[in-house]
Amino acid sequence: MQDWWLTALFIAINVGLFLWQIFSGVNVSDPSLPDAIRWGADYAPLTFLEEPMRLFSSMFFHFGMVHLMLNMWALYIFGSVAEQLFGRLYFLMLYLAAGLMGSLFSSYLAIHDSVSMLNMQAIDPDLLPHVSAGASGAVMGLGGALTLLSLFPILPRQRFILDKKTLIMVMGINLVIGLTISGINNAAHVGGMLMGAVLAGIWYLCQKWQKPSLSLILGTLIAFASCWLLYQYCLQQLQLIQPLWAELLQAMRQHYHF
């Protein structure tokens, strides 16, 4: 564990928060929406109109024991390898950036759906914003990073030989499940995976150029810039639907009393 203690720390934080929630009265298998929102889940109208920190906090809330266990198992599988492969600091940056991009992708899709609903001048329940949470965006970022690296020639000092077929199959299955089963935030999966792949590509090129110290600087700048640009784009698009989202947020508060 000493080689992947940061991964273990993330697992411990997620599990510890889950236990805290349970001891506070949150349902162990099916948390209510008010409880999810109280513990930092992402509800796009609330996030963008009042509390943008939910883009980050939602990475650490899970909808029940099964959701938590699946994400923590995947975090252990991907994280224990990625942390040793990329180095601890780059792994930390990649994990957080992928999780944030997953949240932003989810918000972008919610805004897009709300704009479509506004254009139709009718309320479509399938296009209403949903409450979302979980570490899956960050975890898919790690999976996307390892998958991309498996496609490239092995570096001279690369610590692990990655199984390309297995990684592609696992990532593909996750995306298919997200597309076919309702209730899964596939936008967060795609956003996290894309960010992970981009940052893995940057790391690989810097290793190839024999400039490993450049990877953290360049990767952090690109991760920050891409997240900031998408966030600003979402804010710009929000102007079109702000009255609608304010109304949805008020209705949600009245119904669930949070």
Tab-separated table of C-alpha atoms in Angstrom:
chain	number	residue	atom	x	y	z
A	1	MET	CA	0.000	0.000	0.000
A	2	GLN	CA	2.953	2.333	0.527
A	3	ASP	CA	3.230	2.722	-3.265
A	4	TRP	CA	-0.409	3.773	-3.670
A	5	TRP	CA	-1.313	5.366	-0.345
A	6	LEU	CA	-3.012	8.344	-2.012
A	7	THR	CA	-5.458	5.977	-3.713
A	8	ALA	CA	-6.051	4.339	-0.330
A	9	LEU	CA	-6.610	7.791	1.182
A	10	PHE	CA	-9.264	8.648	-1.425
A	11	ILE	CA	-10.985	5.335	-0.739
A	12	ALA	CA	-10.843	6.000	3.013
A	13	ILE	CA	-12.301	9.505	2.567
A	14	ASN	CA	-15.197	8.227	0.464
A	15	VAL	CA	-15.927	5.334	2.821
A	16	GLY	CA	-15.536	7.542	5.896
A	17	LEU	CA	-17.967	10.126	4.552
A	18	PHE	CA	-20.431	7.385	3.653
A	19	LEU	CA	-20.285	5.959	7.188
A	20	TRP	CA	-20.731	9.446	8.611
A	21	GLN	CA	-23.822	9.895	6.444
A	22	ILE	CA	-25.251	6.554	7.603
A	23	PHE	CA	-24.665	7.385	11.269
A	24	SER	CA	-26.402	10.722	10.616
A	25	GLY	CA	-29.527	8.925	9.418
A	26	VAL	CA	-29.034	8.717	5.646
A	27	ASN	CA	-30.518	5.551	4.131
A	28	VAL	CA	-27.744	3.022	3.493
A	29	SER	CA	-29.133	1.732	0.180
A	30	ASP	CA	-31.319	4.524	-1.201
A	31	PRO	CA	-30.573	8.043	0.101
A	32	SER	CA	-33.374	10.552	-0.297
A	33	LEU	CA	-32.879	13.534	-2.608
A	34	PRO	CA	-32.899	16.033	0.287
A	35	ASP	CA	-30.187	13.997	2.048
A	36	ALA	CA	-28.158	13.794	-1.156
A	37	ILE	CA	-28.360	17.547	-1.624
A	38	ARG	CA	-27.533	18.243	2.030
A	39	TRP	CA	-24.390	16.123	1.667
A	40	GLY	CA	-23.121	17.920	-1.442
A	41	ALA	CA	-24.655	16.154	-4.455
A	42	ASP	CA	-24.875	18.084	-7.705
A	43	TYR	CA	-28.238	19.510	-8.752
A	44	ALA	CA	-27.371	21.781	-11.678
A	45	PRO	CA	-29.849	24.617	-10.949
A	46	LEU	CA	-28.629	24.803	-7.346
A	47	THR	CA	-24.987	24.375	-8.353
A	48	PHE	CA	-24.925	27.090	-10.998
A	49	LEU	CA	-27.332	29.544	-9.441
A	50	GLU	CA	-26.005	29.392	-5.879
A	51	GLU	CA	-23.366	26.787	-4.950
A	52	PRO	CA	-20.693	25.997	-7.586
A	53	MET	CA	-18.682	24.086	-4.948
A	54	ARG	CA	-21.061	21.180	-5.611
A	55	LEU	CA	-19.140	20.497	-8.820
A	56	PHE	CA	-16.388	19.290	-6.489
A	57	SER	CA	-18.268	18.044	-3.413
A	58	SER	CA	-20.470	15.742	-5.504
A	59	MET	CA	-17.379	13.616	-6.195
A	60	PHE	CA	-17.510	12.379	-2.590
A	61	PHE	CA	-21.190	11.461	-2.160
A	62	HIS	CA	-22.629	8.109	-3.257
A	63	PHE	CA	-26.183	6.882	-3.712
A	64	GLY	CA	-26.037	3.885	-1.420
A	65	MET	CA	-23.697	1.026	-0.559
A	66	VAL	CA	-23.682	-0.613	-4.008
A	67	HIS	CA	-22.812	2.666	-5.748
A	68	LEU	CA	-19.980	3.260	-3.282
A	69	MET	CA	-18.588	-0.284	-3.513
A	70	LEU	CA	-18.528	-0.315	-7.323
A	71	ASN	CA	-16.723	3.017	-7.488
A	72	MET	CA	-14.248	2.148	-4.738
A	73	TRP	CA	-13.433	-1.202	-6.333
A	74	ALA	CA	-12.751	0.533	-9.652
A	75	LEU	CA	-10.730	3.219	-7.862
A	76	TYR	CA	-8.583	0.523	-6.254
A	77	ILE	CA	-8.029	-1.306	-9.565
A	78	PHE	CA	-7.221	1.789	-11.627
A	79	GLY	CA	-5.774	3.995	-8.906
A	80	SER	CA	-3.241	1.557	-7.476
A	81	VAL	CA	-1.677	1.292	-10.948
A	82	ALA	CA	-2.123	4.913	-12.083
A	83	GLU	CA	-0.594	6.379	-8.916
A	84	GLN	CA	2.605	4.380	-9.343
A	85	LEU	CA	2.707	4.917	-13.103
A	86	PHE	CA	2.136	8.685	-13.249
A	87	GLY	CA	3.623	9.642	-9.907
A	88	ARG	CA	1.673	10.874	-6.899
A	89	LEU	CA	1.324	14.559	-7.801
A	90	TYR	CA	0.286	13.934	-11.386
A	91	PHE	CA	-2.131	11.252	-10.228
A	92	LEU	CA	-3.697	13.679	-7.736
A	93	MET	CA	-4.109	16.369	-10.375
A	94	LEU	CA	-5.526	13.914	-12.918
A	95	TYR	CA	-8.027	12.430	-10.457
A	96	LEU	CA	-9.404	15.796	-9.335
A	97	ALA	CA	-9.421	17.282	-12.846
A	98	ALA	CA	-11.241	14.269	-14.287
A	99	GLY	CA	-13.825	14.389	-11.502
A	100	LEU	CA	-14.389	18.103	-12.030
A	101	MET	CA	-14.657	17.716	-15.796
A	102	GLY	CA	-17.166	14.920	-15.258
A	103	SER	CA	-19.315	17.240	-13.154
A	104	LEU	CA	-19.005	20.007	-15.746
A	105	PHE	CA	-19.941	17.680	-18.612
A	106	SER	CA	-22.989	16.610	-16.654
A	107	SER	CA	-23.939	20.260	-16.102
A	108	TYR	CA	-23.364	21.090	-19.760
A	109	LEU	CA	-25.763	18.318	-20.764
A	110	ALA	CA	-28.343	19.545	-18.236
A	111	ILE	CA	-28.116	23.061	-19.690
A	112	HIS	CA	-28.365	21.730	-23.237
A	113	ASP	CA	-31.470	19.697	-22.348
A	114	SER	CA	-33.073	22.669	-20.615
A	115	VAL	CA	-32.454	24.898	-23.634
A	116	SER	CA	-34.056	22.227	-25.848
A	117	MET	CA	-37.027	22.062	-23.496
A	118	LEU	CA	-37.353	25.835	-23.577
A	119	ASN	CA	-37.353	25.803	-27.370
A	120	MET	CA	-40.108	23.175	-27.348
A	121	GLN	CA	-42.105	25.372	-24.918
A	122	ALA	CA	-43.116	22.253	-23.001
A	123	ILE	CA	-41.887	20.460	-19.887
A	124	ASP	CA	-40.326	17.088	-20.715
A	125	PRO	CA	-39.521	15.059	-17.563
A	126	ASP	CA	-36.675	13.289	-19.389
A	127	LEU	CA	-34.969	16.642	-20.008
A	128	LEU	CA	-35.268	18.015	-16.485
A	129	PRO	CA	-32.006	18.335	-14.485
A	130	HIS	CA	-31.284	15.378	-12.208
A	131	VAL	CA	-29.418	15.113	-8.923
A	132	SER	CA	-26.086	13.380	-9.503
A	133	ALA	CA	-23.055	12.396	-7.457
A	134	GLY	CA	-20.256	9.865	-7.178
A	135	ALA	CA	-16.571	9.347	-7.866
A	136	SER	CA	-17.225	7.693	-11.231
A	137	GLY	CA	-16.107	10.714	-13.297
A	138	ALA	CA	-12.730	10.729	-11.546
A	139	VAL	CA	-12.460	6.941	-11.695
A	140	MET	CA	-13.318	6.886	-15.396
A	141	GLY	CA	-10.618	9.507	-15.837
A	142	LEU	CA	-8.079	7.065	-14.423
A	143	GLY	CA	-9.445	4.300	-16.644
A	144	GLY	CA	-9.341	6.545	-19.707
A	145	ALA	CA	-5.762	7.548	-18.914
A	146	LEU	CA	-4.571	3.956	-18.576
A	147	THR	CA	-6.469	2.903	-21.702
A	148	LEU	CA	-4.830	5.617	-23.797
A	149	LEU	CA	-1.367	4.681	-22.511
A	150	SER	CA	-2.005	1.037	-23.390
A	151	LEU	CA	-2.353	2.085	-27.046
A	152	PHE	CA	1.097	3.701	-27.170
A	153	PRO	CA	4.521	2.031	-27.400
A	154	ILE	CA	5.883	1.201	-23.944
A	155	LEU	CA	8.259	3.817	-22.533
A	156	PRO	CA	11.800	2.684	-21.602
A	157	ARG	CA	11.185	3.148	-17.862
A	158	GLN	CA	7.450	2.478	-17.806
A	159	ARG	CA	6.616	0.707	-14.567
A	160	PHE	CA	3.652	-1.361	-15.811
A	161	ILE	CA	2.757	-3.155	-19.037
A	162	LEU	CA	-0.918	-2.364	-19.583
A	163	ASP	CA	-3.347	-4.890	-21.044
A	164	LYS	CA	-4.890	-3.031	-23.987
A	165	LYS	CA	-7.694	-5.516	-24.713
A	166	THR	CA	-8.852	-5.701	-21.103
A	167	LEU	CA	-8.828	-1.927	-20.615
A	168	ILE	CA	-10.730	-1.243	-23.838
A	169	MET	CA	-13.288	-3.904	-22.951
A	170	VAL	CA	-13.798	-2.598	-19.401
A	171	MET	CA	-14.144	1.025	-20.514
A	172	GLY	CA	-16.450	0.042	-23.358
A	173	ILE	CA	-18.698	-1.971	-21.055
A	174	ASN	CA	-18.938	0.952	-18.651
A	175	LEU	CA	-19.962	3.324	-21.424
A	176	VAL	CA	-22.534	0.894	-22.831
A	177	ILE	CA	-24.018	0.347	-19.373
A	178	GLY	CA	-24.231	4.106	-18.930
A	179	LEU	CA	-26.073	4.481	-22.226
A	180	THR	CA	-28.529	1.633	-21.708
A	181	ILE	CA	-29.420	1.806	-18.000
A	182	SER	CA	-31.413	4.753	-16.704
A	183	GLY	CA	-30.177	6.632	-13.668
A	184	ILE	CA	-26.485	6.485	-14.632
A	185	ASN	CA	-24.801	9.811	-15.332
A	186	ASN	CA	-22.962	8.841	-18.492
A	187	ALA	CA	-22.053	12.461	-19.238
A	188	ALA	CA	-19.871	12.478	-16.125
A	189	HIS	CA	-18.256	9.218	-17.269
A	190	VAL	CA	-17.469	10.638	-20.717
A	191	GLY	CA	-16.193	13.955	-19.346
A	192	GLY	CA	-13.905	12.258	-16.850
A	193	MET	CA	-12.648	9.757	-19.401
A	194	LEU	CA	-11.790	12.467	-21.940
A	195	MET	CA	-9.927	14.537	-19.365
A	196	GLY	CA	-8.001	11.474	-18.213
A	197	ALA	CA	-7.046	10.580	-21.772
A	198	VAL	CA	-5.846	14.123	-22.548
A	199	LEU	CA	-3.734	14.303	-19.401
A	200	ALA	CA	-2.295	10.845	-20.047
A	201	GLY	CA	-1.331	11.976	-23.543
A	202	ILE	CA	0.434	15.037	-22.129
A	203	TRP	CA	2.288	12.908	-19.575
A	204	TYR	CA	3.345	10.412	-22.233
A	205	LEU	CA	4.673	13.090	-24.608
A	206	CYS	CA	6.651	14.774	-21.833
A	207	GLN	CA	8.184	11.418	-20.895
A	208	LYS	CA	8.965	10.805	-24.561
A	209	TRP	CA	10.628	14.224	-24.846
A	210	GLN	CA	12.578	13.443	-21.657
A	211	LYS	CA	11.027	16.430	-19.900
A	212	PRO	CA	9.114	14.714	-17.075
A	213	SER	CA	9.019	17.846	-14.886
A	214	LEU	CA	7.125	19.666	-17.645
A	215	SER	CA	4.201	17.223	-17.521
A	216	LEU	CA	2.770	18.426	-14.197
A	217	ILE	CA	2.955	22.103	-15.190
A	218	LEU	CA	1.533	21.577	-18.665
A	219	GLY	CA	-1.092	19.093	-17.517
A	220	THR	CA	-2.295	21.348	-14.698
A	221	LEU	CA	-2.537	24.367	-17.014
A	222	ILE	CA	-4.501	22.468	-19.654
A	223	ALA	CA	-6.780	20.849	-17.066
A	224	PHE	CA	-7.499	24.183	-15.386
A	225	ALA	CA	-8.010	26.006	-18.688
A	226	SER	CA	-10.374	23.401	-20.127
A	227	CYS	CA	-12.467	23.210	-16.938
A	228	TRP	CA	-12.591	27.001	-16.664
A	229	LEU	CA	-13.606	27.455	-20.309
A	230	LEU	CA	-16.382	24.868	-20.052
A	231	TYR	CA	-17.597	26.440	-16.810
A	232	GLN	CA	-17.687	29.888	-18.424
A	233	TYR	CA	-19.511	28.481	-21.443
A	234	CYS	CA	-22.099	26.923	-19.127
A	235	LEU	CA	-22.554	30.277	-17.373
A	236	GLN	CA	-23.040	31.976	-20.723
A	237	GLN	CA	-25.668	29.448	-21.813
A	238	LEU	CA	-27.318	29.672	-18.399
A	239	GLN	CA	-28.525	33.180	-19.215
A	240	LEU	CA	-31.023	31.638	-21.643
A	241	ILE	CA	-32.617	29.391	-19.031
A	242	GLN	CA	-31.986	31.140	-15.708
A	243	PRO	CA	-35.700	31.927	-15.070
A	244	LEU	CA	-36.605	28.304	-15.817
A	245	TRP	CA	-33.919	26.922	-13.510
A	246	ALA	CA	-34.844	29.365	-10.746
A	247	GLU	CA	-38.409	28.094	-10.996
A	248	LEU	CA	-37.258	24.455	-10.937
A	249	LEU	CA	-35.062	25.107	-7.915
A	250	GLN	CA	-37.913	26.779	-6.044
A	251	ALA	CA	-40.246	23.878	-6.867
A	252	MET	CA	-37.616	21.352	-5.728
A	253	ARG	CA	-37.166	23.200	-2.434
A	254	GLN	CA	-40.891	23.363	-1.797
A	255	HIS	CA	-41.351	19.679	-2.579
A	256	TYR	CA	-38.371	18.266	-0.680
A	257	HIS	CA	-37.978	20.966	2.011
A	258	PHE	CA	-34.254	21.630	1.799
